[in-house]
CSV table of C-alpha atoms in Angstrom, one decimal:
chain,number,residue,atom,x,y,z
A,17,UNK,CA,-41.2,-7.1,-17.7
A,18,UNK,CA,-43.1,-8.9,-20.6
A,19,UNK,CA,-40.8,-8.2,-23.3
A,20,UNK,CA,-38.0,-10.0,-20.9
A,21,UNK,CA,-40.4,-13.1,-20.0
A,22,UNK,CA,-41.1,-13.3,-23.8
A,23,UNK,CA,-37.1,-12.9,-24.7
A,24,UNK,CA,-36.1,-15.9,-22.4
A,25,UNK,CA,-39.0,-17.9,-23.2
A,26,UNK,CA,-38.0,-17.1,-27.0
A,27,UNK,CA,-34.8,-18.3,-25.7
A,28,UNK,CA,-35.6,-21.5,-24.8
A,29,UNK,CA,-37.7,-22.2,-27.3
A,30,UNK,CA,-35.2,-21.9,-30.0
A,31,UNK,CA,-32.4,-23.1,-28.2
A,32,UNK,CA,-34.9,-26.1,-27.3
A,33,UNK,CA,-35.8,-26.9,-30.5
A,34,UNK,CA,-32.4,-26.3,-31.8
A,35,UNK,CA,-31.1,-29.3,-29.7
A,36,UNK,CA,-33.4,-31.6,-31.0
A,37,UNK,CA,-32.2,-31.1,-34.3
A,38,UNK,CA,-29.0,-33.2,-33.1
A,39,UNK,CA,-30.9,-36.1,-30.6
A,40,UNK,CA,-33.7,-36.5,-33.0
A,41,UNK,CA,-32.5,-35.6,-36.6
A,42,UNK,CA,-34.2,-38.0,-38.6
A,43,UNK,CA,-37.6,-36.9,-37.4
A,44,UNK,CA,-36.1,-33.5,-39.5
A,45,UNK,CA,-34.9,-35.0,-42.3
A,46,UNK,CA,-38.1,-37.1,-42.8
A,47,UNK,CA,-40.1,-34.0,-43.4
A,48,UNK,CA,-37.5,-32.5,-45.5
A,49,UNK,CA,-39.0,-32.1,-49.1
A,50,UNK,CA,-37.1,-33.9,-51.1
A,51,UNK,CA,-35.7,-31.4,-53.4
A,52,UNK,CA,-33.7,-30.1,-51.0
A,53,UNK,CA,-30.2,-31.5,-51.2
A,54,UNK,CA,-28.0,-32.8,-48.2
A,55,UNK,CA,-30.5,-33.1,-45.7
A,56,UNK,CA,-28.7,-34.1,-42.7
A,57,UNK,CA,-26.4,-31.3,-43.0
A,58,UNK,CA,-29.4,-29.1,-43.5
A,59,UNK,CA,-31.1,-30.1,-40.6
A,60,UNK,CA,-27.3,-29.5,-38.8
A,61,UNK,CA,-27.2,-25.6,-40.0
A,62,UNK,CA,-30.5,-25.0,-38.9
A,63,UNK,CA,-30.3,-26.7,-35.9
A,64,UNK,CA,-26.8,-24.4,-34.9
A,65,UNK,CA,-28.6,-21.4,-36.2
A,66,UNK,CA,-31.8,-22.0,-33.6
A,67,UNK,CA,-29.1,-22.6,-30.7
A,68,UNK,CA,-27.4,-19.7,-32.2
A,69,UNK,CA,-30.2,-17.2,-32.4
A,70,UNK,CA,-32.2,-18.4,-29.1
A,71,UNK,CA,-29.1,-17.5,-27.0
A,72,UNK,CA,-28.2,-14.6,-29.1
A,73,UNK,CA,-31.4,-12.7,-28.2
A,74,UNK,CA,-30.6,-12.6,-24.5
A,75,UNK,CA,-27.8,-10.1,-24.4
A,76,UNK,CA,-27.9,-6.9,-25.4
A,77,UNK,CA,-25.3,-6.7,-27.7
A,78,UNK,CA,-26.6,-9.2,-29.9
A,79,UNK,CA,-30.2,-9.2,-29.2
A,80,UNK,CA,-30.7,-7.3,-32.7
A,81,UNK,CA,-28.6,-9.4,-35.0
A,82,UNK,CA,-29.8,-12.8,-33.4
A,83,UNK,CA,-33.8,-11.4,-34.2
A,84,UNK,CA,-33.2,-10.7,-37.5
A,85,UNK,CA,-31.3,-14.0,-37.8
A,86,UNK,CA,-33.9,-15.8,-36.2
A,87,UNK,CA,-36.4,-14.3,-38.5
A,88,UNK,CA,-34.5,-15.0,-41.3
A,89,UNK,CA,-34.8,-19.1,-39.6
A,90,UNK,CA,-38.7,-18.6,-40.0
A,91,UNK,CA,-38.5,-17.9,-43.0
A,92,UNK,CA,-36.2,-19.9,-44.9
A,93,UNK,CA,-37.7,-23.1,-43.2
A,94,UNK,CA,-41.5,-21.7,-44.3
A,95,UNK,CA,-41.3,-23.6,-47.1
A,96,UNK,CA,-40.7,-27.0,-45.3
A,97,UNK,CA,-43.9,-26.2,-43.5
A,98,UNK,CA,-45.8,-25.8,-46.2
A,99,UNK,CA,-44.5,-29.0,-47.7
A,100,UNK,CA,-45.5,-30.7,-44.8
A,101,UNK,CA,-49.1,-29.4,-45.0
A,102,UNK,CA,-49.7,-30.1,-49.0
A,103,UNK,CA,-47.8,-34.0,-48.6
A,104,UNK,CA,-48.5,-34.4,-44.9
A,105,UNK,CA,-46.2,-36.8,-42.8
A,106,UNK,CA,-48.1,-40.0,-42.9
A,107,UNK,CA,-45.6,-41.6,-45.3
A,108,UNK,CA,-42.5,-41.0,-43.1
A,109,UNK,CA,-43.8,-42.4,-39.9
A,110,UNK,CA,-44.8,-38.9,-38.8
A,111,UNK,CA,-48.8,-40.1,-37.6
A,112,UNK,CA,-50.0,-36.0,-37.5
A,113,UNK,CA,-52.8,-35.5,-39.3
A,114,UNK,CA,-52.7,-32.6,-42.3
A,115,UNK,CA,-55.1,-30.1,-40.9
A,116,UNK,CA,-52.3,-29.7,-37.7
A,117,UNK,CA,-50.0,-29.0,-40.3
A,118,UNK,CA,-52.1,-26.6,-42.3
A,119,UNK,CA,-53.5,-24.9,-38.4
A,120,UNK,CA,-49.5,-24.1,-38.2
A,121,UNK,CA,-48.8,-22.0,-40.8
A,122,UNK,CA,-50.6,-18.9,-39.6
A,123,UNK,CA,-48.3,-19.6,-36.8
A,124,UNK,CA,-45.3,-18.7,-38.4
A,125,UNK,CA,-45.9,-15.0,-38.5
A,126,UNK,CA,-47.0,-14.9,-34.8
A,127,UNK,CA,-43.5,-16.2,-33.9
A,128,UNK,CA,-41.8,-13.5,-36.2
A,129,UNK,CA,-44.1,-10.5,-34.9
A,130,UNK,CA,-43.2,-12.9,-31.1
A,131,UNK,CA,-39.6,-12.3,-32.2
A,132,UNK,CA,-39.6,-8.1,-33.0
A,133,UNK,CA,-41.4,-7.6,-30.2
A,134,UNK,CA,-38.8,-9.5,-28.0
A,135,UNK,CA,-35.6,-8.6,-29.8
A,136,UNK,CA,-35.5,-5.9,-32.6
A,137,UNK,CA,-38.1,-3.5,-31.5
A,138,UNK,CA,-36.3,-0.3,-30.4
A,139,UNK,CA,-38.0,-1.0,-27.2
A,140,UNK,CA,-36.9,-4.3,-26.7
A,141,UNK,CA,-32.9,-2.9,-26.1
């Protein structure tokens, strides 16, 4: 019962999150670091791969694939996060101040273990 109140609010977390990539995208892009290239298209991908990933955990046939994937997500935008927290968001228009920034990084491995426990643990098909 937990494991499926976590997978669907998993689900619309991601999926959430992934929408707002396309209404609000240049609240993404401004926090981009800049050495990434093409940031709009960036912030595209990732948005299609939260959308992806948050309805991929619900059924079972792709509950697996879609945890790793997500995981994979967390990861790969770990980096932007840190960014965020050494250069803070002031200058973009983004009025957060750092030490939110640097309290959300531990974050980031409660919502992988949030996403094995919901999706790849053996117990979780």
């Amino acid at each position: 019962m937990m494991r499926k109140f976590l997978r669907y609010s998993l689900a619309c977390l991601f999926t959430g999150a992934g929408l707002m990539h396309f209404k609000a995208p240049d609240t993404y892009t401004k926090v981009m670091p800049d050495y990434l290239p093409f940031p709009l298209a960036l912030v595209g991908i990732s948005g299609v791969a939260e959308i992806a990933g948050g309805l991929g955990v619900l059924p079972q046939s792709t509950r697996r694939w879609a945890g790793y994937g997500l995981i994979a997500l967390l990861l790969a935008v770990f980096p932007a996060n840190i960014h965020m927290a050494v250069h803070g968001t002031e200058n973009v228009g983004i009025d957060v101040p750092r030490w939110i920034w640097w309290a959300r990084l531990p974050f980031q491995a409660v919502f992988i273990a949030w996403v094995w426990f919901a999706a790849i643990d053996k117990k979780a098909q």
